[in-house]
Amino acid sequence: MPSDTLRTIGIVGAGQMGRGIAQVAARAGFSVVLHDQVEGAVDTALRFIDDHLNRQVEKGTIAPEARVQAQGRLKPAPDLAACSIADFVVEAISENLALKSKLFETLDGVCRPGVILASNTSSLSITRLAASTRRPSLVIGMHFMNPVPVIDLVEIVAGQATSRQTIETTRTLAQALGKTPVLAQDYPGFISNRVLMPMINEAIFALHEGVGTREDIDTVMRLGMRHPMGPLALADFIGLDTCLSILEILHSGFGDPKYRPCPLLRRMVDAGMLGVKSGRGFYDYGSRETGR
């Protein structure tokens, strides 16, 4: 629930992650200011949230009045200046260091002194993002997992200058959102993707080299390792372009060949086969007949 110091959450980016964070924050009782530079993106996000809340009401997961209350807490922001009223800001735009750095520089000038600026980045350096601001001690990573309303984990990432108070405030916020926070240090991929992406990459190599079919590889990991989803299906869900980007960050950040992206992954991204969001990846999301 909101506290005396944290009542309004600003969210920049109304895509899949941003709208999920907005929904969770509104359901937890926070006022939410949601902005996206793409025209119509916020309206689309609000419709998506409304549909999701309606389905929860139909299933009996939430009461009708809870849906109405959450909707009332969501406010579209026409520009970044609206974030001046926020007590805490979460950035959830494209995974691009230059774009994020520019946004953090702008937010630093818009937001009140003392307001924490958090990034939902899954792999980029929090320390480098913080260097774009005049408040590096107040910059932190807050890596939510997709889909945000379902997955309980939030990976909190401390940059080189992130203060202990910023870490504790962010941890408290994550708990208020109903999430379990885990602290990671600012190394490429943090904890989650440093462990996950090499597994996905190795599964792609196994497919590429003909060790097994896509179904066999995914079945081994689901039934043998008790994973809820096989690594190839998971890569499709994450987005193959996102997987490739994170692996490239790991490869360049550590200089270790074990993070080298599989050539098959590069080829599929070049072909526009990005997974669920493009309708085709290792699986075809119409007939599921593509792949090897």
PDB file of C-alpha atoms in Angstrom:
ATOM      1  CA  MET A   1       0.000   0.000   0.000  1.00  0.00           C
ATOM      2  CA  PRO A   2       1.082   3.627  -0.499  1.00  0.00           C
ATOM      3  CA  SER A   3       3.072   5.263   2.292  1.00  0.00           C
ATOM      4  CA  ASP A   4       3.419   8.870   3.416  1.00  0.00           C
ATOM      5  CA  THR A   5       6.328   9.322   1.011  1.00  0.00           C
ATOM      6  CA  LEU A   6       5.282   7.083  -1.912  1.00  0.00           C
ATOM      7  CA  ARG A   7       1.793   7.662  -3.244  1.00  0.00           C
ATOM      8  CA  THR A   8       2.181   8.364  -6.960  1.00  0.00           C
ATOM      9  CA  ILE A   9       4.219   6.196  -9.328  1.00  0.00           C
ATOM     10  CA  GLY A  10       5.311   7.591 -12.684  1.00  0.00           C
ATOM     11  CA  ILE A  11       5.772   4.997 -15.433  1.00  0.00           C
ATOM     12  CA  VAL A  12       7.452   5.897 -18.718  1.00  0.00           C
ATOM     13  CA  GLY A  13       6.753   3.365 -21.437  1.00  0.00           C
ATOM     14  CA  ALA A  14       3.298   1.869 -21.993  1.00  0.00           C
ATOM     15  CA  GLY A  15       4.300  -1.324 -23.762  1.00  0.00           C
ATOM     16  CA  GLN A  16       3.985  -4.851 -22.437  1.00  0.00           C
ATOM     17  CA  MET A  17       6.135  -4.242 -19.365  1.00  0.00           C
ATOM     18  CA  GLY A  18       5.017  -0.683 -18.613  1.00  0.00           C
ATOM     19  CA  ARG A  19       1.321  -1.509 -18.711  1.00  0.00           C
ATOM     20  CA  GLY A  20       1.910  -4.541 -16.496  1.00  0.00           C
ATOM     21  CA  ILE A  21       3.735  -2.431 -13.914  1.00  0.00           C
ATOM     22  CA  ALA A  22       0.967   0.185 -14.122  1.00  0.00           C
ATOM     23  CA  GLN A  23      -1.714  -2.436 -13.513  1.00  0.00           C
ATOM     24  CA  VAL A  24       0.089  -3.910 -10.512  1.00  0.00           C
ATOM     25  CA  ALA A  25       0.734  -0.470  -9.006  1.00  0.00           C
ATOM     26  CA  ALA A  26      -2.888   0.643  -9.444  1.00  0.00           C
ATOM     27  CA  ARG A  27      -4.177  -2.605  -7.928  1.00  0.00           C
ATOM     28  CA  ALA A  28      -1.845  -2.055  -4.956  1.00  0.00           C
ATOM     29  CA  GLY A  29      -3.423   1.335  -4.257  1.00  0.00           C
ATOM     30  CA  PHE A  30      -0.924   3.693  -5.879  1.00  0.00           C
ATOM     31  CA  SER A  31      -1.871   6.542  -8.170  1.00  0.00           C
ATOM     32  CA  VAL A  32      -0.210   5.951 -11.529  1.00  0.00           C
ATOM     33  CA  VAL A  33       0.906   8.478 -14.139  1.00  0.00           C
ATOM     34  CA  LEU A  34       1.548   6.611 -17.402  1.00  0.00           C
ATOM     35  CA  HIS A  35       3.420   8.161 -20.351  1.00  0.00           C
ATOM     36  CA  ASP A  36       4.619   6.958 -23.729  1.00  0.00           C
ATOM     37  CA  GLN A  37       6.046   9.063 -26.548  1.00  0.00           C
ATOM     38  CA  VAL A  38       4.223   6.958 -29.156  1.00  0.00           C
ATOM     39  CA  GLU A  39       0.844   8.461 -29.912  1.00  0.00           C
ATOM     40  CA  GLY A  40      -2.007   6.195 -28.837  1.00  0.00           C
ATOM     41  CA  ALA A  41       0.211   3.823 -26.859  1.00  0.00           C
ATOM     42  CA  VAL A  42      -1.156   4.880 -23.472  1.00  0.00           C
ATOM     43  CA  ASP A  43      -4.772   4.527 -24.649  1.00  0.00           C
ATOM     44  CA  THR A  44      -3.972   1.035 -25.949  1.00  0.00           C
ATOM     45  CA  ALA A  45      -2.332   0.141 -22.640  1.00  0.00           C
ATOM     46  CA  LEU A  46      -5.311   1.372 -20.621  1.00  0.00           C
ATOM     47  CA  ARG A  47      -7.686  -0.687 -22.769  1.00  0.00           C
ATOM     48  CA  PHE A  48      -5.476  -3.733 -22.298  1.00  0.00           C
ATOM     49  CA  ILE A  49      -5.434  -3.230 -18.515  1.00  0.00           C
ATOM     50  CA  ASP A  50      -9.214  -2.775 -18.481  1.00  0.00           C
ATOM     51  CA  ASP A  51      -9.695  -6.010 -20.426  1.00  0.00           C
ATOM     52  CA  HIS A  52      -7.370  -7.868 -18.072  1.00  0.00           C
ATOM     53  CA  LEU A  53      -9.154  -6.546 -14.984  1.00  0.00           C
ATOM     54  CA  ASN A  54     -12.527  -7.467 -16.522  1.00  0.00           C
ATOM     55  CA  ARG A  55     -11.343 -11.040 -17.036  1.00  0.00           C
ATOM     56  CA  GLN A  56     -10.245 -11.166 -13.402  1.00  0.00           C
ATOM     57  CA  VAL A  57     -13.708  -9.995 -12.307  1.00  0.00           C
ATOM     58  CA  GLU A  58     -15.347 -12.651 -14.503  1.00  0.00           C
ATOM     59  CA  LYS A  59     -13.151 -15.329 -12.952  1.00  0.00           C
ATOM     60  CA  GLY A  60     -13.938 -14.075  -9.464  1.00  0.00           C
ATOM     61  CA  THR A  61     -10.282 -13.228  -8.792  1.00  0.00           C
ATOM     62  CA  ILE A  62     -11.104  -9.634  -7.883  1.00  0.00           C
ATOM     63  CA  ALA A  63     -14.301  -7.836  -6.888  1.00  0.00           C
ATOM     64  CA  PRO A  64     -15.971  -5.469  -9.406  1.00  0.00           C
ATOM     65  CA  GLU A  65     -15.318  -2.506  -7.109  1.00  0.00           C
ATOM     66  CA  ALA A  66     -11.593  -3.333  -7.026  1.00  0.00           C
ATOM     67  CA  ARG A  67     -11.529  -3.071 -10.809  1.00  0.00           C
ATOM     68  CA  VAL A  68     -13.242   0.325 -10.712  1.00  0.00           C
ATOM     69  CA  GLN A  69     -10.865   1.573  -8.011  1.00  0.00           C
ATOM     70  CA  ALA A  70      -7.781   0.451  -9.968  1.00  0.00           C
ATOM     71  CA  GLN A  71      -9.041   2.116 -13.141  1.00  0.00           C
ATOM     72  CA  GLY A  72      -9.585   5.349 -11.234  1.00  0.00           C
ATOM     73  CA  ARG A  73      -5.958   5.411 -10.143  1.00  0.00           C
ATOM     74  CA  LEU A  74      -4.591   5.264 -13.716  1.00  0.00           C
ATOM     75  CA  LYS A  75      -3.910   8.641 -15.307  1.00  0.00           C
ATOM     76  CA  PRO A  76      -2.561   9.146 -18.848  1.00  0.00           C
ATOM     77  CA  ALA A  77       0.315  11.630 -19.063  1.00  0.00           C
ATOM     78  CA  PRO A  78       0.563  13.604 -22.313  1.00  0.00           C
ATOM     79  CA  ASP A  79       4.226  14.485 -21.718  1.00  0.00           C
ATOM     80  CA  LEU A  80       7.118  13.793 -19.376  1.00  0.00           C
ATOM     81  CA  ALA A  81       6.400  16.971 -17.425  1.00  0.00           C
ATOM     82  CA  ALA A  82       3.513  15.064 -15.801  1.00  0.00           C
ATOM     83  CA  CYS A  83       6.116  12.967 -13.972  1.00  0.00           C
ATOM     84  CA  SER A  84       6.874  16.031 -11.844  1.00  0.00           C
ATOM     85  CA  ILE A  85       4.098  14.903  -9.478  1.00  0.00           C
ATOM     86  CA  ALA A  86       5.500  11.378  -9.114  1.00  0.00           C
ATOM     87  CA  ASP A  87       7.130  10.206  -5.891  1.00  0.00           C
ATOM     88  CA  PHE A  88       8.929   7.354  -7.693  1.00  0.00           C
ATOM     89  CA  VAL A  89       9.499   6.823 -11.431  1.00  0.00           C
ATOM     90  CA  VAL A  90       9.950   3.541 -13.316  1.00  0.00           C
ATOM     91  CA  GLU A  91      11.314   3.607 -16.867  1.00  0.00           C
ATOM     92  CA  ALA A  92      10.109   0.785 -19.134  1.00  0.00           C
ATOM     93  CA  ILE A  93      11.107   1.804 -22.672  1.00  0.00           C
ATOM     94  CA  SER A  94      13.079  -0.104 -25.324  1.00  0.00           C
ATOM     95  CA  GLU A  95      16.241  -1.910 -24.235  1.00  0.00           C
ATOM     96  CA  ASN A  96      18.597   0.674 -25.725  1.00  0.00           C
ATOM     97  CA  LEU A  97      21.269   2.357 -23.612  1.00  0.00           C
ATOM     98  CA  ALA A  98      21.333   5.605 -25.600  1.00  0.00           C
ATOM     99  CA  LEU A  99      17.545   6.011 -25.452  1.00  0.00           C
ATOM    100  CA  LYS A 100      17.376   5.177 -21.760  1.00  0.00           C
ATOM    101  CA  SER A 101      20.283   7.486 -20.905  1.00  0.00           C
ATOM    102  CA  LYS A 102      18.627  10.379 -22.725  1.00  0.00           C
ATOM    103  CA  LEU A 103      15.354   9.694 -20.914  1.00  0.00           C
ATOM    104  CA  PHE A 104      17.068   9.600 -17.517  1.00  0.00           C
ATOM    105  CA  GLU A 105      18.767  12.903 -18.280  1.00  0.00           C
ATOM    106  CA  THR A 106      15.348  14.418 -19.053  1.00  0.00           C
ATOM    107  CA  LEU A 107      13.654  12.870 -16.023  1.00  0.00           C
ATOM    108  CA  ASP A 108      16.427  14.218 -13.820  1.00  0.00           C
ATOM    109  CA  GLY A 109      15.395  17.715 -14.840  1.00  0.00           C
ATOM    110  CA  VAL A 110      11.653  17.048 -14.541  1.00  0.00           C
ATOM    111  CA  CYS A 111      11.396  15.151 -11.263  1.00  0.00           C
ATOM    112  CA  ARG A 112      11.682  16.656  -7.801  1.00  0.00           C
ATOM    113  CA  PRO A 113      14.949  16.324  -5.875  1.00  0.00           C
ATOM    114  CA  GLY A 114      14.927  13.123  -3.846  1.00  0.00           C
ATOM    115  CA  VAL A 115      12.723  11.161  -6.275  1.00  0.00           C
ATOM    116  CA  ILE A 116      14.145   7.751  -7.172  1.00  0.00           C
ATOM    117  CA  LEU A 117      14.521   6.928 -10.878  1.00  0.00           C
ATOM    118  CA  ALA A 118      14.282   3.186 -11.538  1.00  0.00           C
ATOM    119  CA  SER A 119      14.934   1.310 -14.770  1.00  0.00           C
ATOM    120  CA  ASN A 120      13.177  -1.888 -15.783  1.00  0.00           C
ATOM    121  CA  THR A 121      16.208  -2.841 -17.878  1.00  0.00           C
ATOM    122  CA  SER A 122      16.915  -6.551 -18.054  1.00  0.00           C
ATOM    123  CA  SER A 123      20.652  -6.257 -18.728  1.00  0.00           C
ATOM    124  CA  LEU A 124      21.967  -2.694 -19.202  1.00  0.00           C
ATOM    125  CA  SER A 125      24.316  -0.993 -16.744  1.00  0.00           C
ATOM    126  CA  ILE A 126      22.563   0.918 -13.970  1.00  0.00           C
ATOM    127  CA  THR A 127      25.835   2.709 -13.253  1.00  0.00           C
ATOM    128  CA  ARG A 128      25.968   4.087 -16.803  1.00  0.00           C
ATOM    129  CA  LEU A 129      22.325   5.158 -16.656  1.00  0.00           C
ATOM    130  CA  ALA A 130      22.963   6.892 -13.332  1.00  0.00           C
ATOM    131  CA  ALA A 131      25.849   8.814 -14.893  1.00  0.00           C
ATOM    132  CA  SER A 132      23.283  10.542 -17.137  1.00  0.00           C
ATOM    133  CA  THR A 133      21.802  12.249 -14.079  1.00  0.00           C
ATOM    134  CA  ARG A 134      22.809  14.537 -11.243  1.00  0.00           C
ATOM    135  CA  ARG A 135      21.320  12.081  -8.743  1.00  0.00           C
ATOM    136  CA  PRO A 136      23.303   8.831  -9.226  1.00  0.00           C
ATOM    137  CA  SER A 137      22.641   7.730  -5.643  1.00  0.00           C
ATOM    138  CA  LEU A 138      18.913   7.744  -6.476  1.00  0.00           C
ATOM    139  CA  VAL A 139      19.123   5.606  -9.631  1.00  0.00           C
ATOM    140  CA  ILE A 140      18.398   1.883  -9.381  1.00  0.00           C
ATOM    141  CA  GLY A 141      17.348  -1.117 -11.427  1.00  0.00           C
ATOM    142  CA  MET A 142      13.878  -2.553 -10.861  1.00  0.00           C
ATOM    143  CA  HIS A 143      13.678  -5.515 -13.228  1.00  0.00           C
ATOM    144  CA  PHE A 144      10.126  -6.852 -13.326  1.00  0.00           C
ATOM    145  CA  MET A 145       9.418 -10.200 -14.972  1.00  0.00           C
ATOM    146  CA  ASN A 146       6.919 -10.754 -17.783  1.00  0.00           C
ATOM    147  CA  PRO A 147       3.958 -11.025 -17.366  1.00  0.00           C
ATOM    148  CA  VAL A 148       4.216  -8.518 -14.530  1.00  0.00           C
ATOM    149  CA  PRO A 149       0.812  -9.228 -12.914  1.00  0.00           C
ATOM    150  CA  VAL A 150       1.678 -12.947 -12.671  1.00  0.00           C
ATOM    151  CA  ILE A 151       5.388 -13.267 -11.844  1.00  0.00           C
ATOM    152  CA  ASP A 152       6.231 -12.543  -8.202  1.00  0.00           C
ATOM    153  CA  LEU A 153       9.916 -11.656  -8.607  1.00  0.00           C
ATOM    154  CA  VAL A 154      11.466  -8.206  -8.926  1.00  0.00           C
ATOM    155  CA  GLU A 155      15.236  -8.054  -9.392  1.00  0.00           C
ATOM    156  CA  ILE A 156      16.583  -4.912  -7.703  1.00  0.00           C
ATOM    157  CA  VAL A 157      19.927  -3.818  -9.137  1.00  0.00           C
ATOM    158  CA  ALA A 158      22.280  -1.488  -7.290  1.00  0.00           C
ATOM    159  CA  GLY A 159      24.618   0.649  -9.383  1.00  0.00           C
ATOM    160  CA  GLN A 160      28.024   1.793  -8.204  1.00  0.00           C
ATOM    161  CA  ALA A 161      26.614   4.944  -6.575  1.00  0.00           C
ATOM    162  CA  THR A 162      23.169   3.667  -5.527  1.00  0.00           C
ATOM    163  CA  SER A 163      22.604   4.494  -1.856  1.00  0.00           C
ATOM    164  CA  ARG A 164      21.482   2.038   0.794  1.00  0.00           C
ATOM    165  CA  GLN A 165      18.385   4.180   1.395  1.00  0.00           C
ATOM    166  CA  THR A 166      17.466   3.967  -2.296  1.00  0.00           C
ATOM    167  CA  ILE A 167      17.819   0.191  -2.158  1.00  0.00           C
ATOM    168  CA  GLU A 168      15.627  -0.084   0.937  1.00  0.00           C
ATOM    169  CA  THR A 169      12.956   2.261  -0.433  1.00  0.00           C
ATOM    170  CA  THR A 170      12.826   0.272  -3.661  1.00  0.00           C
ATOM    171  CA  ARG A 171      12.691  -3.014  -1.774  1.00  0.00           C
ATOM    172  CA  THR A 172       9.784  -1.703   0.302  1.00  0.00           C
ATOM    173  CA  LEU A 173       7.962  -0.553  -2.837  1.00  0.00           C
ATOM    174  CA  ALA A 174       8.398  -3.960  -4.484  1.00  0.00           C
ATOM    175  CA  GLN A 175       6.883  -5.618  -1.424  1.00  0.00           C
ATOM    176  CA  ALA A 176       3.993  -3.124  -1.443  1.00  0.00           C
ATOM    177  CA  LEU A 177       3.346  -4.189  -5.038  1.00  0.00           C
ATOM    178  CA  GLY A 178       3.060  -7.790  -3.857  1.00  0.00           C
ATOM    179  CA  LYS A 179       6.441  -8.803  -5.276  1.00  0.00           C
ATOM    180  CA  THR A 180       9.428 -10.614  -3.800  1.00  0.00           C
ATOM    181  CA  PRO A 181      12.542  -8.427  -4.220  1.00  0.00           C
ATOM    182  CA  VAL A 182      15.988  -9.946  -4.784  1.00  0.00           C
ATOM    183  CA  LEU A 183      19.087  -7.727  -4.754  1.00  0.00           C
ATOM    184  CA  ALA A 184      21.654  -8.064  -7.550  1.00  0.00           C
ATOM    185  CA  GLN A 185      24.817  -6.117  -8.232  1.00  0.00           C
ATOM    186  CA  ASP A 186      25.420  -4.202 -11.451  1.00  0.00           C
ATOM    187  CA  TYR A 187      27.080  -6.783 -13.698  1.00  0.00           C
ATOM    188  CA  PRO A 188      25.919  -7.621 -17.241  1.00  0.00           C
ATOM    189  CA  GLY A 189      22.670  -9.601 -17.129  1.00  0.00           C
ATOM    190  CA  PHE A 190      22.444  -9.217 -13.318  1.00  0.00           C
ATOM    191  CA  ILE A 191      21.416 -12.595 -11.806  1.00  0.00           C
ATOM    192  CA  SER A 192      18.393 -13.547 -13.879  1.00  0.00           C
ATOM    193  CA  ASN A 193      19.673 -13.202 -17.419  1.00  0.00           C
ATOM    194  CA  ARG A 194      23.249 -14.173 -16.598  1.00  0.00           C
ATOM    195  CA  VAL A 195      21.849 -17.596 -15.683  1.00  0.00           C
ATOM    196  CA  LEU A 196      18.850 -17.804 -18.047  1.00  0.00           C
ATOM    197  CA  MET A 197      20.277 -16.590 -21.367  1.00  0.00           C
ATOM    198  CA  PRO A 198      23.193 -19.040 -21.581  1.00  0.00           C
ATOM    199  CA  MET A 199      20.671 -21.863 -21.018  1.00  0.00           C
ATOM    200  CA  ILE A 200      18.430 -20.560 -23.801  1.00  0.00           C
ATOM    201  CA  ASN A 201      21.455 -20.029 -26.067  1.00  0.00           C
ATOM    202  CA  GLU A 202      22.671 -23.583 -25.436  1.00  0.00           C
ATOM    203  CA  ALA A 203      19.208 -24.934 -26.254  1.00  0.00           C
ATOM    204  CA  ILE A 204      19.362 -23.035 -29.558  1.00  0.00           C
ATOM    205  CA  PHE A 205      22.828 -24.483 -30.247  1.00  0.00           C
ATOM    206  CA  ALA A 206      21.432 -27.979 -29.535  1.00  0.00           C
ATOM    207  CA  LEU A 207      18.681 -27.363 -32.091  1.00  0.00           C
ATOM    208  CA  HIS A 208      21.125 -25.815 -34.554  1.00  0.00           C
ATOM    209  CA  GLU A 209      23.453 -28.824 -34.315  1.00  0.00           C
ATOM    210  CA  GLY A 210      20.636 -31.354 -34.616  1.00  0.00           C
ATOM    211  CA  VAL A 211      21.051 -32.779 -31.114  1.00  0.00           C
ATOM    212  CA  GLY A 212      17.268 -32.849 -30.774  1.00  0.00           C
ATOM    213  CA  THR A 213      14.076 -31.401 -32.186  1.00  0.00           C
ATOM    214  CA  ARG A 214      12.513 -28.282 -30.681  1.00  0.00           C
ATOM    215  CA  GLU A 215       9.859 -30.429 -28.992  1.00  0.00           C
ATOM    216  CA  ASP A 216      12.416 -32.862 -27.565  1.00  0.00           C
ATOM    217  CA  ILE A 217      14.628 -30.086 -26.200  1.00  0.00           C
ATOM    218  CA  ASP A 218      11.705 -28.309 -24.563  1.00  0.00           C
ATOM    219  CA  THR A 219      10.240 -31.567 -23.217  1.00  0.00           C
ATOM    220  CA  VAL A 220      13.536 -32.543 -21.570  1.00  0.00           C
ATOM    221  CA  MET A 221      13.634 -29.253 -19.695  1.00  0.00           C
ATOM    222  CA  ARG A 222       9.934 -29.279 -18.793  1.00  0.00           C
ATOM    223  CA  LEU A 223       9.659 -32.865 -17.604  1.00  0.00           C
ATOM    224  CA  GLY A 224      13.238 -33.648 -16.655  1.00  0.00           C
ATOM    225  CA  MET A 225      14.136 -30.339 -15.003  1.00  0.00           C
ATOM    226  CA  ARG A 226      10.608 -29.351 -13.933  1.00  0.00           C
ATOM    227  CA  HIS A 227      10.702 -26.045 -15.805  1.00  0.00           C
ATOM    228  CA  PRO A 228       7.199 -24.706 -16.488  1.00  0.00           C
ATOM    229  CA  MET A 229       8.189 -23.872 -20.080  1.00  0.00           C
ATOM    230  CA  GLY A 230      10.896 -25.207 -22.371  1.00  0.00           C
ATOM    231  CA  PRO A 231      13.780 -22.851 -23.249  1.00  0.00           C
ATOM    232  CA  LEU A 232      12.843 -22.503 -26.930  1.00  0.00           C
ATOM    233  CA  ALA A 233       9.215 -21.696 -26.142  1.00  0.00           C
ATOM    234  CA  LEU A 234      10.435 -19.302 -23.463  1.00  0.00           C
ATOM    235  CA  ALA A 235      12.737 -17.577 -25.955  1.00  0.00           C
ATOM    236  CA  ASP A 236       9.746 -17.091 -28.251  1.00  0.00           C
ATOM    237  CA  PHE A 237       7.792 -15.598 -25.360  1.00  0.00           C
ATOM    238  CA  ILE A 238      10.619 -13.224 -24.364  1.00  0.00           C
ATOM    239  CA  GLY A 239      11.331 -12.248 -27.975  1.00  0.00           C
ATOM    240  CA  LEU A 240      14.288 -13.577 -29.949  1.00  0.00           C
ATOM    241  CA  ASP A 241      15.525 -10.059 -30.636  1.00  0.00           C
ATOM    242  CA  THR A 242      15.557  -9.386 -26.892  1.00  0.00           C
ATOM    243  CA  CYS A 243      17.427 -12.646 -26.249  1.00  0.00           C
ATOM    244  CA  LEU A 244      19.996 -11.726 -28.884  1.00  0.00           C
ATOM    245  CA  SER A 245      20.451  -8.231 -27.439  1.00  0.00           C
ATOM    246  CA  ILE A 246      21.022  -9.563 -23.918  1.00  0.00           C
ATOM    247  CA  LEU A 247      23.481 -12.208 -25.126  1.00  0.00           C
ATOM    248  CA  GLU A 248      25.421  -9.531 -27.018  1.00  0.00           C
ATOM    249  CA  ILE A 249      25.585  -7.439 -23.838  1.00  0.00           C
ATOM    250  CA  LEU A 250      26.833 -10.470 -21.884  1.00  0.00           C
ATOM    251  CA  HIS A 251      29.361 -11.330 -24.598  1.00  0.00           C
ATOM    252  CA  SER A 252      30.783  -7.806 -24.841  1.00  0.00           C
ATOM    253  CA  GLY A 253      30.540  -7.114 -21.108  1.00  0.00           C
ATOM    254  CA  PHE A 254      32.434 -10.207 -19.984  1.00  0.00           C
ATOM    255  CA  GLY A 255      34.482 -10.897 -23.127  1.00  0.00           C
ATOM    256  CA  ASP A 256      33.819 -14.602 -22.600  1.00  0.00           C
ATOM    257  CA  PRO A 257      33.047 -16.775 -25.681  1.00  0.00           C
ATOM    258  CA  LYS A 258      30.580 -18.862 -23.665  1.00  0.00           C
ATOM    259  CA  TYR A 259      28.069 -16.012 -24.174  1.00  0.00           C
ATOM    260  CA  ARG A 260      28.479 -15.952 -27.988  1.00  0.00           C
ATOM    261  CA  PRO A 261      24.983 -15.912 -29.525  1.00  0.00           C
ATOM    262  CA  CYS A 262      24.140 -18.966 -31.621  1.00  0.00           C
ATOM    263  CA  PRO A 263      24.235 -18.260 -35.395  1.00  0.00           C
ATOM    264  CA  LEU A 264      20.708 -19.706 -35.692  1.00  0.00           C
ATOM    265  CA  LEU A 265      19.417 -17.073 -33.281  1.00  0.00           C
ATOM    266  CA  ARG A 266      21.013 -14.282 -35.342  1.00  0.00           C
ATOM    267  CA  ARG A 267      19.597 -15.715 -38.561  1.00  0.00           C
ATOM    268  CA  MET A 268      16.072 -15.947 -37.157  1.00  0.00           C
ATOM    269  CA  VAL A 269      16.183 -12.364 -35.868  1.00  0.00           C
ATOM    270  CA  ASP A 270      17.452 -11.191 -39.264  1.00  0.00           C
ATOM    271  CA  ALA A 271      14.489 -12.990 -40.844  1.00  0.00           C
ATOM    272  CA  GLY A 272      12.014 -11.235 -38.540  1.00  0.00           C
ATOM    273  CA  MET A 273      11.170 -14.455 -36.707  1.00  0.00           C
ATOM    274  CA  LEU A 274      11.014 -12.899 -33.259  1.00  0.00           C
ATOM    275  CA  GLY A 275       8.672 -15.297 -31.478  1.00  0.00           C
ATOM    276  CA  VAL A 276       5.202 -14.637 -30.133  1.00  0.00           C
ATOM    277  CA  LYS A 277       5.200 -10.915 -30.954  1.00  0.00           C
ATOM    278  CA  SER A 278       5.857 -11.555 -34.654  1.00  0.00           C
ATOM    279  CA  GLY A 279       3.694 -14.687 -34.790  1.00  0.00           C
ATOM    280  CA  ARG A 280       6.610 -16.943 -35.618  1.00  0.00           C
ATOM    281  CA  GLY A 281       9.811 -18.043 -33.926  1.00  0.00           C
ATOM    282  CA  PHE A 282      10.877 -21.544 -32.970  1.00  0.00           C
ATOM    283  CA  TYR A 283       7.152 -22.261 -33.081  1.00  0.00           C
ATOM    284  CA  ASP A 284       4.450 -20.951 -35.379  1.00  0.00           C
ATOM    285  CA  TYR A 285       1.727 -19.359 -33.270  1.00  0.00           C
ATOM    286  CA  GLY A 286      -0.894 -20.236 -35.854  1.00  0.00           C
ATOM    287  CA  SER A 287      -0.191 -23.829 -36.740  1.00  0.00           C
ATOM    288  CA  ARG A 288       3.003 -24.315 -34.658  1.00  0.00           C
ATOM    289  CA  GLU A 289       4.562 -26.049 -37.652  1.00  0.00           C
ATOM    290  CA  THR A 290       7.688 -23.957 -38.106  1.00  0.00           C
ATOM    291  CA  GLY A 291      11.124 -24.779 -36.740  1.00  0.00           C
ATOM    292  CA  ARG A 292      13.213 -27.916 -36.992  1.00  0.00           C
TER     293      ARG A 292
END
